[in-house]
XYZ file of C-alpha atoms in Angstrom:
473
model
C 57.200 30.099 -9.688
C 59.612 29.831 -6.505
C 62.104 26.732 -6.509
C 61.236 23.162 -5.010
C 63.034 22.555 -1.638
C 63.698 19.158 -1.591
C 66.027 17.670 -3.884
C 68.781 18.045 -5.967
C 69.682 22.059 -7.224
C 70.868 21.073 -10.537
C 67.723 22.187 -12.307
C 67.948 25.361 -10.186
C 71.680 25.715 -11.069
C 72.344 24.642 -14.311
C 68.491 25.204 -16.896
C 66.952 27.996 -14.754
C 66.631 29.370 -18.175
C 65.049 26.158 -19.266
C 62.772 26.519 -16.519
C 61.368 30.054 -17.821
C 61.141 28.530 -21.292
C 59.195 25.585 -20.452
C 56.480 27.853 -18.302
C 56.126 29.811 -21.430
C 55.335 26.672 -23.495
C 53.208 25.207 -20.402
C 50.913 27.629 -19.248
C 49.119 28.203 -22.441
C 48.057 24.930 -23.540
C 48.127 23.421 -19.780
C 45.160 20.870 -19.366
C 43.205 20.549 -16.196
C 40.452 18.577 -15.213
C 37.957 20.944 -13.270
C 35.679 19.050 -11.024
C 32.562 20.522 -9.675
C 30.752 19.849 -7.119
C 27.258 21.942 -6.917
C 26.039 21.066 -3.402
C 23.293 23.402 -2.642
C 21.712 26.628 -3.621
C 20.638 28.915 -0.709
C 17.836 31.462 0.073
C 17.101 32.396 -3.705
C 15.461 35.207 -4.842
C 11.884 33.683 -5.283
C 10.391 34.256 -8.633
C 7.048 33.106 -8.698
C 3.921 33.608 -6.318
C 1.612 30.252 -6.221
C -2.222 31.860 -6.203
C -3.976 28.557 -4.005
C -3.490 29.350 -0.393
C -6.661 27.785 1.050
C -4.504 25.019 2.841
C -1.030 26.717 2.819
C 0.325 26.989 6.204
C 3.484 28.706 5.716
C 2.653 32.394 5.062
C 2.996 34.664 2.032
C 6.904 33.790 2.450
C 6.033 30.330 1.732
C 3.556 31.058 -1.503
C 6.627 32.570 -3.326
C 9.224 29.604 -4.924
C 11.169 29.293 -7.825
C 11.781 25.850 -9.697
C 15.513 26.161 -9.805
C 17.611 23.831 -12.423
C 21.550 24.523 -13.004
C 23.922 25.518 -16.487
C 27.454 25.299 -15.638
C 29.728 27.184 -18.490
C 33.275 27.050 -18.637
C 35.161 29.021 -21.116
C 36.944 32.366 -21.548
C 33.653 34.326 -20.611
C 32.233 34.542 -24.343
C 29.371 32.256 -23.823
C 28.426 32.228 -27.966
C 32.043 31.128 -28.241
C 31.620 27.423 -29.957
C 34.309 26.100 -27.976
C 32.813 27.210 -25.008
C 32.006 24.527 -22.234
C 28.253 23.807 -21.369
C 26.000 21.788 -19.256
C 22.217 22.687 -18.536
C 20.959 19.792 -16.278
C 17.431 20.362 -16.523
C 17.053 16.863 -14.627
C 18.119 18.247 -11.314
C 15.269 20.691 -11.625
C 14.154 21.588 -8.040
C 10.160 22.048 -7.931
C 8.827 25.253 -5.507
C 11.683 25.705 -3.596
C 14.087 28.796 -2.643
C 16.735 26.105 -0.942
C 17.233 23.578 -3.611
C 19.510 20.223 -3.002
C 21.367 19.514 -6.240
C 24.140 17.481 -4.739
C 25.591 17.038 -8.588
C 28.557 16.504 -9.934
C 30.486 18.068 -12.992
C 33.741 17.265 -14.513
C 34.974 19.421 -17.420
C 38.284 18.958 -19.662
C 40.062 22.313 -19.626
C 43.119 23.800 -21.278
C 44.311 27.274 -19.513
C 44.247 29.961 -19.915
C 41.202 29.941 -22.778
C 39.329 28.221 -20.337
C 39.918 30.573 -17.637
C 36.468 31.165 -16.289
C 33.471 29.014 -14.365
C 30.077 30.346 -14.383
C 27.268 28.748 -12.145
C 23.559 29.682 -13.666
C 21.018 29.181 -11.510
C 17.916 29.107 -13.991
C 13.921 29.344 -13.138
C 12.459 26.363 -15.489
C 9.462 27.693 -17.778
C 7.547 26.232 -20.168
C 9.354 28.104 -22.766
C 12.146 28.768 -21.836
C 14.094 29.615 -18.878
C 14.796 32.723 -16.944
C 18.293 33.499 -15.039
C 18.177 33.942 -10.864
C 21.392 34.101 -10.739
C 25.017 33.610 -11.721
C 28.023 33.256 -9.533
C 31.162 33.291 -11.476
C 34.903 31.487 -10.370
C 38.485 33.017 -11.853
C 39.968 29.333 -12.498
C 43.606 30.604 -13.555
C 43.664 32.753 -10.802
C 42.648 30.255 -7.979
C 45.302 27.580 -9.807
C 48.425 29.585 -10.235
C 47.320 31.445 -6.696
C 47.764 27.726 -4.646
C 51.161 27.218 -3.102
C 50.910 23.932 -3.651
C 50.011 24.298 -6.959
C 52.725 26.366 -7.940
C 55.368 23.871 -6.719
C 53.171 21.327 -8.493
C 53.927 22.814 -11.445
C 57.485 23.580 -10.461
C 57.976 19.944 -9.870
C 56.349 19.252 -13.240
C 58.912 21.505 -15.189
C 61.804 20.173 -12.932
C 60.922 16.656 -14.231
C 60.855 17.512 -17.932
C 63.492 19.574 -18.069
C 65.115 16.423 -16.394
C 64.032 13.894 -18.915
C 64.725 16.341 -21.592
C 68.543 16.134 -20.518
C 68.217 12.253 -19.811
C 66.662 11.831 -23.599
C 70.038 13.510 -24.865
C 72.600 11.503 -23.108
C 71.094 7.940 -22.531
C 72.581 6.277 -26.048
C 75.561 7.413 -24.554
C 78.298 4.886 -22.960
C 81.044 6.488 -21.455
C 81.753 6.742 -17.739
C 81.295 10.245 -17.190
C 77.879 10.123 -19.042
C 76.933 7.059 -16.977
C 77.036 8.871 -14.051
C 75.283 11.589 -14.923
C 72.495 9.608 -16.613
C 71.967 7.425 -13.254
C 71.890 11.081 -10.936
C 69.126 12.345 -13.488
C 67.283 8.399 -13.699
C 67.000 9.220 -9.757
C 66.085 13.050 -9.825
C 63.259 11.786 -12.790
C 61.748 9.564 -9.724
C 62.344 11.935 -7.349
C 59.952 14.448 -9.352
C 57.215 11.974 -10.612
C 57.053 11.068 -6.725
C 56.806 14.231 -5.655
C 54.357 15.802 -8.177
C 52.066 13.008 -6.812
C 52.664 13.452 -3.622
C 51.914 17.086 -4.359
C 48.711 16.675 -6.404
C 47.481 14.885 -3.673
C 48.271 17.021 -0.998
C 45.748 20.027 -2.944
C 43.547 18.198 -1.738
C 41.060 18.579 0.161
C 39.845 21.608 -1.383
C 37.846 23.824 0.928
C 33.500 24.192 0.401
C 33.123 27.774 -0.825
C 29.530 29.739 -0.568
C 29.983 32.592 -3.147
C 26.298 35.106 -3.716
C 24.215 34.777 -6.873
C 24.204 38.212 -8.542
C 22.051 39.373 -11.472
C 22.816 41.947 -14.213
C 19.661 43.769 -13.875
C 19.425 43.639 -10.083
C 21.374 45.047 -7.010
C 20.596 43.160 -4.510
C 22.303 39.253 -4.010
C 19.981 36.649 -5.296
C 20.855 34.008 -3.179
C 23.756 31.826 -2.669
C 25.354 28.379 -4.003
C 27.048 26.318 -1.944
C 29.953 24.048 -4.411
C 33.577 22.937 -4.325
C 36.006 23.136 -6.989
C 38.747 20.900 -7.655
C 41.633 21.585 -10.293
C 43.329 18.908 -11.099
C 46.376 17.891 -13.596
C 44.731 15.012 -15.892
C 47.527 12.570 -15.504
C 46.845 12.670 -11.693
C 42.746 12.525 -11.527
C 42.733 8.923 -11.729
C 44.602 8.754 -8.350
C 42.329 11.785 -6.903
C 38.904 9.642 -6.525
C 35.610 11.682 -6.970
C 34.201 13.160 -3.628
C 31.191 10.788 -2.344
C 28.629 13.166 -2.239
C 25.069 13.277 -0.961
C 21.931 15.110 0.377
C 22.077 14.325 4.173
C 19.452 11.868 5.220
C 16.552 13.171 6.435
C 15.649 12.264 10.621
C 12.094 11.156 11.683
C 10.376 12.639 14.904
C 6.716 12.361 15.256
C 4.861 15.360 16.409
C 2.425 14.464 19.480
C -0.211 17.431 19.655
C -3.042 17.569 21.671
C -5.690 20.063 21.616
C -7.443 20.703 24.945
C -9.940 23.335 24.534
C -10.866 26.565 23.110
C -11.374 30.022 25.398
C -13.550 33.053 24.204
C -14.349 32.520 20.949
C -16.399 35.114 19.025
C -20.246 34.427 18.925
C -22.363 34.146 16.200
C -24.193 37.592 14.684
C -27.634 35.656 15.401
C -26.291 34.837 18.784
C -26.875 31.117 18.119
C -24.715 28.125 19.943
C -21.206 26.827 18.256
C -20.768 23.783 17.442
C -16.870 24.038 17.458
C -14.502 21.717 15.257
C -10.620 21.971 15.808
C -9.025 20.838 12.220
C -5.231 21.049 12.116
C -3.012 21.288 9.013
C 0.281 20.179 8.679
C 2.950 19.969 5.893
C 6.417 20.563 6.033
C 6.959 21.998 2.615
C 3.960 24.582 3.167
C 2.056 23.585 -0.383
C -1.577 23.394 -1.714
C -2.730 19.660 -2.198
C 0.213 18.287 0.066
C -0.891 18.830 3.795
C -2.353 16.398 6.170
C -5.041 17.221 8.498
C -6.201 16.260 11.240
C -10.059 16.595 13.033
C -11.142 16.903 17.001
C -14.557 15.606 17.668
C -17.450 18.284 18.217
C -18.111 20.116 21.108
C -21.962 20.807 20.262
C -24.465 23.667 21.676
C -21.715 25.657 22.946
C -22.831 29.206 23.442
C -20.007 31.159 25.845
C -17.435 29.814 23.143
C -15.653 27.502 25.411
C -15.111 23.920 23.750
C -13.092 20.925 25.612
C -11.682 18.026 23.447
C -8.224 16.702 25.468
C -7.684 15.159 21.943
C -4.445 13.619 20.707
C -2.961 13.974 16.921
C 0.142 12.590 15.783
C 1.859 13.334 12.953
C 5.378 12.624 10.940
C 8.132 15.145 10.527
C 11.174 15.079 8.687
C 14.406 17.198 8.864
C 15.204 19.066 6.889
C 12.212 20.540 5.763
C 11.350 23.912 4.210
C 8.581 25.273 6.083
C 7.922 23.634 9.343
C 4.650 25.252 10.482
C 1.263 23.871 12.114
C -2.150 25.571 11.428
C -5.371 25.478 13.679
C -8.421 26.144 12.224
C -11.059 26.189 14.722
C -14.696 25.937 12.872
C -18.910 26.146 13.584
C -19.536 22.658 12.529
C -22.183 22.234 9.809
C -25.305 19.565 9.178
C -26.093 19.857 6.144
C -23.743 22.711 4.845
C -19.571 23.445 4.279
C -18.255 24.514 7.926
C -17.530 27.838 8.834
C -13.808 28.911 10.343
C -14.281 30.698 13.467
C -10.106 32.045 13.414
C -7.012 30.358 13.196
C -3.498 30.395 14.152
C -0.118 29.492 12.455
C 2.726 27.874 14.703
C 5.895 28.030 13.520
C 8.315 24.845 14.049
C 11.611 26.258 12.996
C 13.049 27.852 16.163
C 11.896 24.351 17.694
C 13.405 22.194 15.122
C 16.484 23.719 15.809
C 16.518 23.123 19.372
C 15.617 19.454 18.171
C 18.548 18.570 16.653
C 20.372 19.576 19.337
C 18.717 17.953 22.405
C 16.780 15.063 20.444
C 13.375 16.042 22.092
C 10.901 18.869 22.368
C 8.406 19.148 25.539
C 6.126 22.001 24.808
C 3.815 22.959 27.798
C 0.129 23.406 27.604
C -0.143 27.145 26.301
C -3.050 29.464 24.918
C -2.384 31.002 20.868
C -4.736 33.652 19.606
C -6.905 33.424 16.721
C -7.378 35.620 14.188
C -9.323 35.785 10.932
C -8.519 37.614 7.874
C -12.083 38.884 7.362
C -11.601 41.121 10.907
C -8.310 42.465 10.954
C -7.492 43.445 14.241
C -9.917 41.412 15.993
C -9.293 38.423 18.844
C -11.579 35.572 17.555
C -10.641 33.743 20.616
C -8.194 31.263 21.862
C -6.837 27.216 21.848
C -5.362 25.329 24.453
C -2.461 22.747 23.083
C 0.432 20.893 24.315
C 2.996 19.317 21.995
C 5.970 16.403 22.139
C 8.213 16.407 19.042
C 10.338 12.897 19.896
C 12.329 10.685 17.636
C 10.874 8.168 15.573
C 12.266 5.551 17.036
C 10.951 5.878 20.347
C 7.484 6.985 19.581
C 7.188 3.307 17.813
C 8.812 1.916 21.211
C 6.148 3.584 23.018
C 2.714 4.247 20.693
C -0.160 6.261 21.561
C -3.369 6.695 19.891
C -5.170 9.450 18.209
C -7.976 11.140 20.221
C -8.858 9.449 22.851
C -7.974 5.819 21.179
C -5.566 3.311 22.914
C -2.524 3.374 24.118
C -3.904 6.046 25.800
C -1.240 7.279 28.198
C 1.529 10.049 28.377
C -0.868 11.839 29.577
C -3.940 9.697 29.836
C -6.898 11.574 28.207
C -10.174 11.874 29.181
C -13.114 11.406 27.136
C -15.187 14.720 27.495
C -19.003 14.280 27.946
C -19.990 17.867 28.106
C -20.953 19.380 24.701
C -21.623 15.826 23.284
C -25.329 15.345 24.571
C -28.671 15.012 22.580
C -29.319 17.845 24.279
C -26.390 19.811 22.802
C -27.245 18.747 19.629
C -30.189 20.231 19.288
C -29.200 23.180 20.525
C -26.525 23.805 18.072
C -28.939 23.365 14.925
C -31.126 26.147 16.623
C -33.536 24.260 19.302
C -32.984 24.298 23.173
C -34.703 21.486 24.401
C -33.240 21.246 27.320
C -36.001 21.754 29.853
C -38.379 19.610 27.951
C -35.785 16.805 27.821
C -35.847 17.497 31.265
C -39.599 16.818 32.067
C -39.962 13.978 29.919
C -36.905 12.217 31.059
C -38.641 10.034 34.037
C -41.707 9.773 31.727
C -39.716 8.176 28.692
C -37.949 6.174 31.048
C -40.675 4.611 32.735
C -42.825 3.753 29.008
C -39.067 1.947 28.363
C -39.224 -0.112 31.339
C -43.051 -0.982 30.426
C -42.783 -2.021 27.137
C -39.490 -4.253 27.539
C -41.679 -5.745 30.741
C -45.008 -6.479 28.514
C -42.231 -8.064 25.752
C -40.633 -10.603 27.964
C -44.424 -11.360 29.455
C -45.244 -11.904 25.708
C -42.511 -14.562 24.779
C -42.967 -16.442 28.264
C -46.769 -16.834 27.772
C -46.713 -17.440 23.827
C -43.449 -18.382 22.510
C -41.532 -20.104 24.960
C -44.047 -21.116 27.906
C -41.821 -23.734 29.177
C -39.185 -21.219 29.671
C -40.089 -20.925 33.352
C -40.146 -24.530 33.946
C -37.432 -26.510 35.343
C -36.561 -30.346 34.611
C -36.438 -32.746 37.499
């Protein structure tokens, strides 16, 4: 085990014979507290595909999840051994995730080396019962008797009772030469319980580890935990307080979007006008039944597929998130019947995010995306103009903005559009272009107006109110 350098050599000198004998009688019945702390699992092999993905924003990637839930074992590896160590925490079950927070942690009562071996299960909950993702498995014994400080630790440990040992056989004893001796080993007995403090604490702090989930009936890695393990003598874990441990707090940005108008989009097969409806999805975690949306106004009668809108949407992010991703759905807006989607686009927010944290704020310049539609593969179903701000929370409530065109209207100021939004456009996007009629009877309709609020006010003065005109003296 190697000899401890400071202090006295009369253990070294005089019971290095002892010393062999008491790591014989040590090692096999040695207790250790383990203490584990499961922080995080990464990028697990997903194990479920979610079949709703009208409103899911995220992809095919996003679709497939897992509802991860840990079983720590501890034992010599025979898992239907009785004496074997177990804890399945089904209440830190994770729900449709691949990157699951557990932030737990486990302490265990071990004696080496029986209890030689930690296993981390990550399990997929089922109804039933529930099905392994992976395992990743940690030699304790080795990692222990591998530690330099460990081993002089333990060196220290058999130094001090092989020291009280001798004291226990000479302390009823009262003659000078015995006296002596007894103080020298009353001192070296401090000197060791000092330092095998001293020493437990400097273990400490043991490092984070990421080790790969692995599966018997697979090849590939199945993800990856993220833990730390601390080994620790029990008569020293009081002094060793438990890690304060917990999921980072998340940061608030709002997202300031503002769609300005779509370009080219495809025509109807009757060659009718669009009335064209920009509806955008967002949710972080990229689920059915959690996203918020949010609507443009109408651009009505709009038959080269250009709409304008200059409309604002805000909404709130949070980081971390799973699947950061915006999706347009640009639609024919309906009377009397469900809308029909024109094409879409998905915009990823995870490079962006990135650069977020770093710099604190996002400017993205107005820019064109392409839409697409799923029932013409390969086909450009036109185009949308946006702009975005992602800023912190804090200073979007220091300086507010409305939605559409609402107030605070500023940064940028946006203008209310008034082409597309006629009566005129209206009719022509439910089929009937009366434009040039409109036209003609414009001056006419105006004119029978003027007439009939004239003959009203002529009405009430002559009938109702005929002193109305008349002044007092």
């Amino acid at each position: 085990m190697g000899k401890v350098e400071d202090g006295p050599g009369l253990i070294e000198d005089l019971f290095e014979d002892e010393r062999l004998k008491e790591l014989q009688k040590m090692l096999p019945k040695m207790p250790l507290t383990v203490r584990l702390y499961l922080l995080r699992g990464m990028n697990l092999s997903a194990q479920s595909n979610e079949t709703d993905i009208g409103p899911m924003l995220a992809g095919m990637s996003a679709l497939s999840s897992a509802d991860p839930l840990p079983e720590i074992i501890l034992g010599d590896g025979d898992t239907s051994d009785e004496n074997v160590k177990r804890n399945l925490d089904e209440l830190r079950m994770q729900p449709r995730t691949l990157n699951p927070n557990f932030y737990a942690v486990y302490t265990f009562k071990a004696f080496m080396p029986n209890d030689w071996k930690l296993e981390i299960r990550l399990l997929n909950k089922g109804l039933m019962r529930h099905s392994l993702i992976g395992a990743a498995e940690f030699d304790i014994e080795d990692r222990l008797l591998g530690h330099k400080i460990v081993q002089r630790l333990i060196s220290a440990k058999m130094n001090q009772k092989l020291v009280e040992r001798a004291y226990e056989e000479i302390k009823n004893k009262e003659n000078n030469s015995e006296s002596q001796k007894k103080s020298h080993l009353e001192s070296m007995m401090l000197m060791y319980r000092n330092k095998s403090l001293e020493l437990a604490k400097a273990v400490l702090p043991w490092p984070i580890e990421y080790k790969a989930l692995t599966h018997p009936e697979k090849m590939t890695s199945q993800g990856t935990v993220e833990t730390v393990i601390e080994l620790l003598m029990p008569e020293y874990e009081k002094s060793v307080p438990v890690m304060k441990i917990e999921q980072p707090r998340a940061q608030e940005f709002e997202i300031r979007l503002i769609i300005w108008e779509t370009l080219n989009l495809a025509p109807k097969p009757d060659g009718s006008a669009l009335d064209i409806k920009v509806t955008v999805y967002y949710d972080p975690e990229g689920w059915s039944g959690e996203d918020q949306s949010r609507d443009t106004d109408t651009h009505m009668g709009s038959t080269d597929g250009y709409g304008i809108f200059n409309w604002r949407m805000k909404f709130l992010l949070k980081v971390p998130c799973n699947f950061p991703r915006l999706r347009f759905v640009v639609q024919d807006s309906k009377l009397l019947s469900s809308n029909e989607s024109i094409g879409e686009v998905v915009i990823s927010l995870r490079k962006m995010i990135n650069r977020l944290l770093k710099e604190g704020r996002i400017e993205v310049p107005s820019r064109l995306a392409v839409l697409t539609h799923p029932n013409y593969p390969g086909k450009t179903r036109g185009e949308i103009r946006f702009s975005m701000t992602i800023l912190p929370k804090y200073e979007a409530d220091a300086k507010p903005v409305g939605e559409g065109q609402d107030e605070p209207n500023e940064d940028p100021i946006l203008e209310r559009p008034t082409m597309g939004r006629g009566i005129g456009d209206f009719f022509k996007g439910v089929g009937l272009d009366l434009s040039g009629l409109l036209g003609f009877l414009n001056m006419r309709f105006l004119k029978m107006f003027a007439g009939a609020i004239g003959a009203i006010l002529v009405f009430v003065v002559l009938f109702i109110k005929p002193g109305l005109l008349v002044t007092g003296p």
